[in-house]
Amino acid sequence: MNNKEPHITVHDLTMAYGDFVLMRDLNFTVNRGDVFIVMGGSGCGKSTLMKIMVGLKSPATGKVLYQDTSFWETSPEEQERLMGNFGILYQSGALWSSMTLEENVSLPLEQYTDLNPSQIREVVSLKLSLVGLAGFEEFYPSEISGGMRKRAGLARAMALDPEILFFDEPSAGLDPISARLLDDLILELTASLGATVVVVTHELASIFAIGNNSIFLDVDKRTMTASGDPNKLLAESEDPTVRRFLTRGEEKEQAR
Amino acid sequence: MEEILKQADSGPPLQRIAFDTHDLGRWDSGLITFLIKVFHQFSHRQIDTNREGLPDGVRRLLDLAAAVPEKKDARKEALREPFLVQVGRASMDIARQTGALVTFLGESTIAFGKLFVGKAKFRRSDLWLTIQQCGVDALPIVTLISFLVGMILAFVGAVQLAMFGAQIFIANLVGIAMAREMAAIMTGIIMAGRTGAAFAAQIGTMQVNEEVDALITMGVSPMEFLVLPRMLALIVMMPLLCLYANLVGILGGFVVGTGMFDISFTQYMEQTRLALNLTHFGLGIFKSAVFGVLVAIAGCLRGMECGRSASAVGDAATSAVVTSIVLIVVVDGILAVITNIIGI
């Protein structure tokens, strides 16, 4: 595992809302090409960690390094350049509701590339067809289903062929089949793009299906209590909370 | 409950209680809450309770309710803070809000600066759509209100002026009042209720749906993309609406003057023309542009500050309207004093 090149390094990170410390002493490395899972119970700060990693919220202390650049200590121009390498799928899809799917996917292209309008249209069609939404270019987000919105969000996240993809609860609110299809799609697309992927989730099926590295955030201890391949954690971890989480609480039942 | 306790306390000391529920028909959560109270009281008195007589469902619900002990520090205490703490909090809140306003003004100034050098990133179609929403779409309500305000001014004035046989001066009253004050204030208030609230709700909903986050991480400034076109549209359209409101208001006064007080068409128009000059109009239009800025700032600021819940969007919209109207009235007062001092 460690023969790969580190892509994202989180160093001594503490995240807080005002005086309330959510998590402290987070240290982990995401290697290039990893599908890295951030897991933990509801309210443990998974999404906040993602916000800090993508530049939406500053950490209380600590660093987020992209290769050798510390995101929160570098210049705004460099931050913007780094953000151009991110693709983010938000929990709700977060499509811009006043724009069609085509406009949603083309905005990042207009922002960061020099492509002319017809080239942009071609790229947008390609991205939408990759997520199975060819022909829906003129639809508004309110006119399509929740699963389709997630896929459209994925198309937008991939618009710039990003180096790093962040997914916030990708399968939340989807039926099991759609969730599975989305997982497969994420794996397929990231493998072909060669991107590094960070997924925030608590869906066990997704965690075992797509993750090859992970950290576990313990809401009671307010820090990370495990890291590594989720399947290995299931087999080897001795932390009772991690085991309960990964076995959906079954081990606790047996202990009774 | 009290009766049971009285019985338990009055007789010989009880060792244990049991339940007979043979005649119990349907039951609901009321029974469970009652039993929890009973168990609580009896465990205080160190009397055993035998639950075997209770229906199976009741026993299971009781176990479930007691399965996870109450979290000690979770309950929110109804703390009454000392007066000084409340004053301190309120002052800090005002300081924070002022800071947010200043930051917002700074950021919007930078956005306008970028607009003038042609570097601002927003969609032209958004600008035209917003211009339509706060321009043409507002015409019916502006027409109705301005016409009625013109008529009301004429009525109120006419009753007094008729005492001296000076009804002809209705034209002066309506014309000057509309041009200097009423058109600008009424359009300002209409736009605060109509457009300011809409701005706050639109941007607030985008906050809730993480759409603003998505813009930021795409490297698009929400100040340029969302706030700039809205401010621009309102600043451009308010003076035009004000001019239109002038015309309709004067028309309202004219209808009353000619219809009820025997003033002829030419008389009324000539009198209005004599009463008004460009300064009156200019002042009103200047005020309306200022009010446009205030409504846009209040609407967009409250939208950007909006929390992440449905009720927060409602609060943002309400707060936008209240802030705009207060600002409009206060600024109008200040402008009235200034114009009085410099004599225009």
Coordinates of N, CA, C and O in Angstrom, one line a residue, chain B residues 89-243:
Chain B
R89 N -23.9 40.0 25.4 CA -24.2 39.1 24.2 C -24.8 40.0 23.1 O -24.4 39.8 21.9
A90 N -25.8 40.8 23.5 CA -26.4 41.6 22.5 C -25.4 42.5 21.8 O -25.4 42.7 20.6
S91 N -24.5 43.1 22.6 CA -23.5 44.0 22.0 C -22.6 43.3 21.1 O -22.3 43.8 20.0
M92 N -22.2 42.1 21.5 CA -21.3 41.3 20.7 C -22.0 40.9 19.4 O -21.4 40.9 18.3
D93 N -23.3 40.7 19.5 CA -24.1 40.3 18.3 C -24.2 41.5 17.4 O -24.0 41.3 16.1
I94 N -24.4 42.7 17.9 CA -24.4 43.9 17.1 C -23.1 44.1 16.4 O -23.0 44.4 15.2
A95 N -22.0 43.9 17.2 CA -20.6 44.1 16.6 C -20.4 43.1 15.5 O -19.9 43.4 14.4
R96 N -20.9 41.8 15.7 CA -20.7 40.8 14.7 C -21.5 41.1 13.4 O -21.0 41.0 12.3
Q97 N -22.7 41.6 13.6 CA -23.6 41.9 12.5 C -23.0 43.1 11.7 O -23.0 43.1 10.5
T98 N -22.5 44.1 12.4 CA -21.9 45.3 11.8 C -20.7 44.8 11.0 O -20.5 45.2 9.8
G99 N -19.9 43.9 11.6 CA -18.7 43.4 10.9 C -19.1 42.7 9.6 O -18.5 42.9 8.5
A100 N -20.2 41.9 9.7 CA -20.7 41.1 8.5 C -21.1 42.1 7.4 O -20.8 41.9 6.2
L101 N -21.8 43.2 7.9 CA -22.3 44.2 6.9 C -21.1 44.9 6.2 O -21.1 45.0 5.0
V102 N -20.1 45.2 7.0 CA -19.0 45.9 6.4 C -18.2 45.0 5.4 O -17.9 45.4 4.3
T103 N -18.1 43.7 5.8 CA -17.4 42.8 5.0 C -18.2 42.6 3.7 O -17.7 42.6 2.6
F104 N -19.5 42.5 3.8 CA -20.4 42.4 2.6 C -20.3 43.6 1.7 O -20.1 43.4 0.5
L105 N -20.3 44.8 2.3 CA -20.2 46.0 1.5 C -18.8 46.0 0.8 O -18.7 46.3 -0.4
G106 N -17.8 45.6 1.5 CA -16.4 45.6 0.9 C -16.4 44.6 -0.3 O -15.9 44.9 -1.4
E107 N -17.0 43.4 0.0 CA -16.9 42.4 -1.1 C -17.8 42.8 -2.3 O -17.4 42.6 -3.4
S108 N -18.9 43.5 -2.0 CA -19.7 43.9 -3.2 C -19.1 45.0 -3.9 O -19.2 45.1 -5.1
T109 N -18.3 45.9 -3.2 CA -17.6 46.9 -3.9 C -16.5 46.3 -4.8 O -16.4 46.8 -6.0
I110 N -15.8 45.3 -4.3 CA -14.8 44.6 -5.1 C -15.5 44.0 -6.3 O -15.0 44.1 -7.5
A111 N -16.7 43.4 -6.1 CA -17.4 42.8 -7.2 C -17.7 43.8 -8.3 O -17.6 43.6 -9.5
F112 N -18.2 45.0 -7.8 CA -18.5 46.1 -8.8 C -17.3 46.6 -9.5 O -17.3 46.9 -10.7
G113 N -16.2 46.6 -8.7 CA -14.9 47.0 -9.3 C -14.6 46.1 -10.5 O -14.2 46.5 -11.6
K114 N -14.7 44.8 -10.2 CA -14.4 43.8 -11.3 C -15.4 43.9 -12.4 O -15.0 43.7 -13.6
L115 N -16.6 44.3 -12.1 CA -17.6 44.5 -13.2 C -17.1 45.6 -14.1 O -17.2 45.5 -15.4
F116 N -16.6 46.7 -13.5 CA -16.2 47.9 -14.4 C -15.0 47.6 -15.2 O -14.8 48.1 -16.3
V117 N -14.1 46.7 -14.7 CA -13.0 46.3 -15.6 C -13.3 45.1 -16.4 O -12.4 44.5 -17.1
G118 N -14.5 44.6 -16.4 CA -15.0 43.5 -17.3 C -14.5 42.2 -16.8 O -14.4 41.2 -17.6
K119 N -14.2 42.0 -15.5 CA -13.7 40.7 -15.1 C -14.7 40.0 -14.2 O -14.4 38.9 -13.7
A120 N -15.8 40.6 -14.0 CA -16.8 39.9 -13.1 C -17.4 38.7 -13.8 O -17.7 38.8 -15.0
K121 N -17.5 37.6 -13.1 CA -18.1 36.4 -13.7 C -19.5 36.2 -13.3 O -19.8 35.8 -12.1
F122 N -20.4 36.5 -14.2 CA -21.8 36.1 -13.9 C -22.5 35.9 -15.2 O -22.0 36.3 -16.3
R123 N -23.7 35.3 -15.2 CA -24.3 35.0 -16.5 C -25.2 36.2 -16.9 O -26.0 36.6 -16.1
R124 N -25.0 36.6 -18.1 CA -25.8 37.8 -18.6 C -27.3 37.4 -18.5 O -28.1 38.3 -18.2
S125 N -27.6 36.2 -18.8 CA -29.0 35.8 -18.8 C -29.7 36.0 -17.4 O -30.8 36.3 -17.3
D126 N -28.8 35.7 -16.4 CA -29.3 35.9 -15.0 C -29.7 37.4 -14.8 O -30.7 37.7 -14.2
L127 N -28.8 38.3 -15.3 CA -29.0 39.7 -15.1 C -30.3 40.1 -15.8 O -31.1 40.8 -15.2
W128 N -30.5 39.7 -17.1 CA -31.7 40.1 -17.8 C -33.0 39.5 -17.1 O -34.0 40.2 -17.0
L129 N -32.9 38.3 -16.6 CA -34.0 37.7 -15.9 C -34.4 38.5 -14.7 O -35.5 38.8 -14.4
T130 N -33.3 38.9 -13.9 CA -33.6 39.6 -12.7 C -34.1 41.0 -13.0 O -35.0 41.5 -12.3
I131 N -33.6 41.6 -14.1 CA -34.1 42.9 -14.5 C -35.6 42.8 -14.8 O -36.4 43.7 -14.5
Q132 N -35.9 41.7 -15.5 CA -37.3 41.5 -15.8 C -38.2 41.4 -14.5 O -39.2 42.0 -14.4
Q133 N -37.6 40.6 -13.6 CA -38.4 40.3 -12.4 C -38.6 41.6 -11.5 O -39.6 41.8 -11.0
C134 N -37.5 42.4 -11.5 CA -37.7 43.6 -10.7 C -38.1 44.8 -11.5 O -38.1 45.9 -11.0
G135 N -38.3 44.6 -12.8 CA -38.8 45.8 -13.6 C -40.2 45.5 -14.1 O -41.2 45.9 -13.4
V136 N -40.3 44.9 -15.2 CA -41.6 44.7 -15.9 C -42.6 44.0 -14.9 O -43.7 44.4 -14.8
D137 N -42.1 42.9 -14.3 CA -43.0 42.2 -13.4 C -43.6 43.0 -12.3 O -44.6 42.6 -11.7
A138 N -42.9 44.0 -11.9 CA -43.3 44.8 -10.7 C -44.3 45.9 -11.1 O -44.9 46.6 -10.3
L139 N -44.5 46.1 -12.5 CA -45.3 47.2 -12.9 C -46.7 47.2 -12.4 O -47.2 48.2 -11.9
P140 N -47.4 46.1 -12.4 CA -48.8 46.1 -12.0 C -49.0 46.6 -10.5 O -49.8 47.5 -10.3
I141 N -48.2 46.1 -9.6 CA -48.3 46.5 -8.2 C -47.9 47.9 -8.0 O -48.5 48.7 -7.3
V142 N -46.8 48.4 -8.8 CA -46.4 49.8 -8.6 C -47.5 50.7 -9.2 O -47.8 51.7 -8.6
T143 N -48.1 50.3 -10.3 CA -49.2 51.1 -10.9 C -50.3 51.3 -9.8 O -50.8 52.4 -9.5
L144 N -50.8 50.1 -9.3 CA -51.9 50.2 -8.3 C -51.6 51.1 -7.1 O -52.3 52.0 -6.8
I145 N -50.4 50.8 -6.5 CA -50.1 51.6 -5.3 C -49.9 53.0 -5.6 O -50.4 53.9 -4.9
S146 N -49.2 53.4 -6.6 CA -48.9 54.8 -6.9 C -50.2 55.5 -7.3 O -50.4 56.7 -6.8
F147 N -51.0 54.9 -8.0 CA -52.3 55.5 -8.4 C -53.1 55.8 -7.2 O -53.6 56.9 -7.0
L148 N -53.2 54.9 -6.3 CA -54.0 55.1 -5.1 C -53.3 56.1 -4.2 O -54.0 56.9 -3.6
V149 N -52.0 56.1 -4.1 CA -51.3 57.1 -3.2 C -51.6 58.5 -3.8 O -51.9 59.4 -3.1
G150 N -51.5 58.6 -5.1 CA -51.8 59.9 -5.8 C -53.3 60.4 -5.5 O -53.5 61.5 -5.1
M151 N -54.2 59.4 -5.5 CA -55.6 59.8 -5.2 C -55.8 60.2 -3.7 O -56.4 61.1 -3.4
I152 N -55.1 59.4 -2.9 CA -55.2 59.7 -1.4 C -54.7 61.1 -1.1 O -55.3 61.9 -0.4
L153 N -53.5 61.4 -1.7 CA -52.9 62.7 -1.5 C -53.9 63.8 -1.9 O -54.1 64.8 -1.2
A154 N -54.5 63.6 -3.1 CA -55.4 64.6 -3.7 C -56.6 64.8 -2.8 O -57.0 65.9 -2.5
F155 N -57.2 63.7 -2.3 CA -58.3 63.8 -1.4 C -58.0 64.5 -0.1 O -58.7 65.5 0.3
V156 N -56.9 64.1 0.6 CA -56.6 64.7 1.8 C -56.3 66.2 1.6 O -56.8 67.0 2.4
G157 N -55.6 66.5 0.6 CA -55.2 67.9 0.3 C -56.5 68.7 0.0 O -56.7 69.8 0.4
A158 N -57.3 68.1 -0.9 CA -58.5 68.8 -1.4 C -59.4 69.3 -0.3 O -60.0 70.4 -0.4
V159 N -59.6 68.4 0.6 CA -60.6 68.7 1.7 C -60.1 70.0 2.4 O -60.9 70.9 2.7
Q160 N -58.8 70.1 2.7 CA -58.3 71.3 3.4 C -58.3 72.5 2.4 O -58.7 73.6 2.8
L161 N -57.8 72.3 1.2 CA -57.6 73.4 0.3 C -59.0 74.0 -0.2 O -59.1 75.2 -0.4
A162 N -60.0 73.1 -0.2 CA -61.4 73.5 -0.6 C -61.9 74.6 0.3 O -62.7 75.4 0.0
M163 N -61.5 74.6 1.6 CA -61.9 75.5 2.6 C -61.6 77.0 2.2 O -62.2 77.9 2.5
F164 N -60.4 77.1 1.5 CA -60.0 78.4 1.0 C -60.3 78.6 -0.5 O -59.9 79.6 -1.1
G165 N -61.0 77.7 -1.1 CA -61.3 77.7 -2.5 C -60.1 77.5 -3.3 O -60.0 78.0 -4.5
A166 N -59.1 76.9 -2.8 CA -57.8 76.8 -3.5 C -57.5 75.4 -4.0 O -56.4 74.8 -4.0
Q167 N -58.6 74.7 -4.5 CA -58.5 73.3 -5.0 C -57.4 73.1 -6.0 O -56.9 72.1 -6.2
I168 N -57.2 74.2 -6.8 CA -56.2 74.1 -7.9 C -54.9 73.6 -7.4 O -54.1 73.0 -8.1
F169 N -54.6 74.0 -6.1 CA -53.2 73.6 -5.6 C -53.1 72.1 -5.3 O -52.0 71.7 -4.9
I170 N -54.2 71.4 -5.5 CA -54.1 69.9 -5.4 C -53.0 69.4 -6.3 O -52.2 68.6 -6.0
A171 N -52.9 70.0 -7.5 CA -51.9 69.6 -8.5 C -50.5 69.8 -7.9 O -49.6 69.0 -8.1
N172 N -50.3 71.0 -7.2 CA -48.9 71.2 -6.6 C -48.6 70.2 -5.6 O -47.6 69.6 -5.6
L173 N -49.6 70.0 -4.7 CA -49.4 69.0 -3.6 C -49.1 67.6 -4.1 O -48.1 67.1 -3.7
V174 N -49.9 67.1 -5.0 CA -49.7 65.8 -5.5 C -48.4 65.7 -6.3 O -47.6 64.8 -6.0
G175 N -48.2 66.7 -7.1 CA -47.0 66.6 -8.0 C -45.7 66.6 -7.1 O -44.8 65.8 -7.3
I176 N -45.6 67.6 -6.2 CA -44.4 67.7 -5.4 C -44.2 66.5 -4.5 O -43.1 66.0 -4.4
A177 N -45.3 66.1 -3.8 CA -45.2 65.0 -2.9 C -44.8 63.7 -3.6 O -43.9 63.0 -3.1
M178 N -45.4 63.5 -4.7 CA -45.0 62.3 -5.5 C -43.5 62.4 -5.9 O -42.8 61.4 -5.7
A179 N -43.2 63.5 -6.6 CA -41.8 63.6 -7.2 C -40.7 63.5 -6.1 O -39.7 62.9 -6.3
R180 N -40.9 64.2 -5.0 CA -39.8 64.3 -4.1 C -39.8 63.1 -3.1 O -38.7 62.7 -2.7
E181 N -40.9 62.6 -2.7 CA -40.9 61.6 -1.6 C -41.7 60.3 -2.0 O -41.1 59.3 -2.0
M182 N -43.0 60.5 -2.2 CA -43.8 59.3 -2.2 C -43.5 58.2 -3.2 O -43.5 57.0 -2.9
A183 N -43.2 58.7 -4.5 CA -42.9 57.7 -5.5 C -41.7 56.8 -5.1 O -41.7 55.6 -5.2
A184 N -40.6 57.5 -4.6 CA -39.4 56.8 -4.2 C -39.7 55.9 -3.0 O -39.3 54.7 -3.0
I185 N -40.3 56.4 -2.0 CA -40.6 55.6 -0.8 C -41.5 54.4 -1.1 O -41.2 53.3 -0.7
M186 N -42.6 54.7 -1.9 CA -43.5 53.6 -2.1 C -42.9 52.5 -3.0 O -43.0 51.3 -2.7
T187 N -42.1 52.9 -4.0 CA -41.5 51.8 -4.8 C -40.5 51.1 -4.0 O -40.3 49.9 -4.1
G188 N -39.7 51.9 -3.1 CA -38.8 51.2 -2.3 C -39.4 50.2 -1.4 O -38.9 49.0 -1.3
I189 N -40.6 50.5 -0.8 CA -41.2 49.6 0.1 C -41.8 48.4 -0.7 O -41.7 47.2 -0.2
I190 N -42.4 48.7 -1.8 CA -42.9 47.6 -2.7 C -41.7 46.7 -3.0 O -41.9 45.4 -2.9
M191 N -40.6 47.2 -3.4 CA -39.5 46.4 -3.9 C -38.9 45.6 -2.7 O -38.4 44.5 -2.9
A192 N -38.9 46.2 -1.5 CA -38.4 45.5 -0.3 C -39.3 44.3 -0.1 O -38.8 43.2 0.2
G193 N -40.6 44.4 -0.1 CA -41.5 43.3 0.1 C -41.5 42.3 -1.0 O -41.6 41.1 -0.7
R194 N -41.3 42.8 -2.2 CA -41.4 41.9 -3.3 C -40.1 41.3 -3.7 O -39.9 40.1 -3.7
T195 N -39.1 42.1 -4.0 CA -37.9 41.7 -4.5 C -36.8 41.4 -3.5 O -36.1 40.4 -3.6
G196 N -36.7 42.2 -2.4 CA -35.8 42.0 -1.4 C -36.0 40.6 -0.7 O -35.1 39.9 -0.5
A197 N -37.3 40.4 -0.4 CA -37.6 39.1 0.2 C -37.3 37.9 -0.8 O -36.8 36.9 -0.4
A198 N -37.6 38.1 -2.1 CA -37.3 37.1 -3.0 C -35.8 36.8 -3.1 O -35.4 35.6 -3.2
F199 N -35.0 37.9 -3.1 CA -33.5 37.7 -3.2 C -33.0 36.9 -2.0 O -32.3 35.9 -2.1
A200 N -33.5 37.3 -0.8 CA -33.1 36.6 0.4 C -33.5 35.1 0.4 O -32.7 34.2 0.7
A201 N -34.8 34.8 -0.1 CA -35.2 33.5 -0.1 C -34.5 32.6 -1.2 O -34.1 31.5 -0.9
Q202 N -34.2 33.3 -2.3 CA -33.5 32.5 -3.4 C -32.1 32.2 -2.9 O -31.7 31.0 -3.0
I203 N -31.4 33.1 -2.5 CA -30.0 32.9 -2.1 C -30.0 32.0 -0.8 O -29.1 31.1 -0.7
G204 N -30.9 32.2 0.1 CA -31.0 31.3 1.3 C -31.3 29.9 0.9 O -30.6 29.0 1.5
T205 N -32.2 29.7 0.0 CA -32.5 28.3 -0.4 C -31.2 27.7 -1.1 O -30.9 26.5 -0.9
M206 N -30.5 28.5 -1.8 CA -29.3 27.9 -2.4 C -28.2 27.6 -1.3 O -27.5 26.6 -1.5
Q207 N -28.2 28.3 -0.2 CA -27.4 28.0 0.9 C -27.8 26.6 1.5 O -26.9 25.7 1.7
V208 N -29.1 26.4 1.7 CA -29.6 25.2 2.2 C -29.2 24.0 1.4 O -28.8 23.0 1.8
N209 N -29.4 24.2 0.0 CA -29.1 23.1 -0.9 C -27.6 22.9 -1.2 O -27.3 22.2 -2.2
E210 N -26.8 23.6 -0.6 CA -25.3 23.5 -0.8 C -24.9 24.1 -2.2 O -23.8 23.8 -2.6
E211 N -25.8 24.8 -2.8 CA -25.5 25.3 -4.2 C -24.4 26.4 -4.1 O -23.6 26.5 -5.0
V212 N -24.5 27.2 -3.0 CA -23.5 28.2 -2.8 C -22.1 27.6 -2.6 O -21.1 28.0 -3.1
D213 N -22.1 26.5 -1.7 CA -20.8 25.7 -1.5 C -20.3 25.3 -2.9 O -19.1 25.3 -3.1
A214 N -21.2 24.7 -3.7 CA -20.8 24.2 -5.0 C -20.1 25.3 -5.9 O -19.2 25.1 -6.6
L215 N -20.7 26.5 -5.8 CA -20.2 27.6 -6.5 C -18.7 28.0 -6.0 O -17.8 28.1 -6.8
I216 N -18.6 28.0 -4.7 CA -17.3 28.4 -4.1 C -16.2 27.4 -4.6 O -15.1 27.8 -5.0
T217 N -16.6 26.1 -4.4 CA -15.5 25.1 -4.8 C -15.3 25.0 -6.3 O -14.3 24.4 -6.7
M218 N -16.2 25.6 -7.1 CA -15.9 25.7 -8.5 C -15.1 26.9 -8.8 O -14.8 27.2 -10.0
G219 N -14.7 27.7 -7.8 CA -13.9 28.9 -8.0 C -14.8 30.0 -8.5 O -14.2 31.0 -9.0
V220 N -16.1 29.9 -8.4 CA -17.0 31.0 -8.8 C -17.4 31.8 -7.5 O -17.9 31.2 -6.6
S221 N -17.1 33.1 -7.5 CA -17.5 33.9 -6.4 C -19.0 34.1 -6.3 O -19.6 34.7 -7.2
P222 N -19.6 33.7 -5.2 CA -21.1 34.0 -5.1 C -21.4 35.4 -5.1 O -22.5 35.8 -5.5
M223 N -20.5 36.3 -4.6 CA -20.7 37.7 -4.7 C -20.9 38.2 -6.1 O -21.7 39.0 -6.4
E224 N -20.1 37.7 -7.0 CA -20.2 38.0 -8.4 C -21.3 37.3 -9.1 O -22.1 37.9 -9.9
F225 N -21.5 36.1 -8.8 CA -22.4 35.2 -9.6 C -23.8 35.5 -9.1 O -24.8 35.4 -9.9
L226 N -24.1 35.6 -7.8 CA -25.4 35.7 -7.3 C -25.8 37.2 -6.9 O -26.9 37.6 -7.2
V227 N -24.9 37.8 -6.2 CA -25.2 39.1 -5.6 C -25.1 40.3 -6.7 O -26.1 41.1 -6.8
L228 N -24.1 40.2 -7.5 CA -23.9 41.3 -8.4 C -25.0 41.5 -9.4 O -25.5 42.7 -9.5
P229 N -25.5 40.5 -10.1 CA -26.6 40.7 -11.0 C -27.9 41.2 -10.3 O -28.6 42.1 -10.9
R230 N -28.1 40.8 -9.1 CA -29.3 41.2 -8.4 C -29.2 42.7 -8.0 O -30.1 43.4 -8.1
M231 N -28.0 43.1 -7.5 CA -27.8 44.5 -7.1 C -27.9 45.4 -8.3 O -28.6 46.4 -8.3
L232 N -27.3 44.9 -9.4 CA -27.2 45.7 -10.6 C -28.7 45.9 -11.1 O -29.1 47.1 -11.5
A233 N -29.4 44.8 -11.2 CA -30.8 44.9 -11.7 C -31.6 45.9 -10.9 O -32.3 46.7 -11.5
L234 N -31.5 45.8 -9.6 CA -32.4 46.7 -8.7 C -31.9 48.1 -8.8 O -32.7 49.0 -8.9
I235 N -30.6 48.3 -8.9 CA -30.1 49.7 -9.0 C -30.5 50.4 -10.3 O -30.8 51.6 -10.4
V236 N -30.6 49.6 -11.4 CA -31.0 50.1 -12.7 C -32.5 50.3 -12.7 O -32.9 51.3 -13.2
M237 N -33.2 49.4 -12.2 CA -34.7 49.4 -12.4 C -35.4 50.4 -11.4 O -36.4 50.9 -11.7
M238 N -34.8 50.6 -10.2 CA -35.5 51.4 -9.2 C -35.8 52.8 -9.7 O -36.9 53.3 -9.6
P239 N -34.8 53.5 -10.3 CA -35.1 54.9 -10.8 C -36.2 54.9 -11.9 O -37.0 55.8 -11.9
L240 N -36.1 53.9 -12.7 CA -37.2 53.8 -13.8 C -38.6 53.6 -13.2 O -39.5 54.2 -13.6
L241 N -38.6 52.7 -12.2 CA -39.9 52.4 -11.6 C -40.4 53.7 -10.9 O -41.6 54.0 -10.9
C242 N -39.5 54.4 -10.3 CA -39.8 55.6 -9.5 C -40.4 56.7 -10.5 O -41.4 57.3 -10.2
L243 N -39.7 56.8 -11.7 CA -40.2 57.7 -12.7 C -41.6 57.4 -13.1 O -42.5 58.2 -13.2

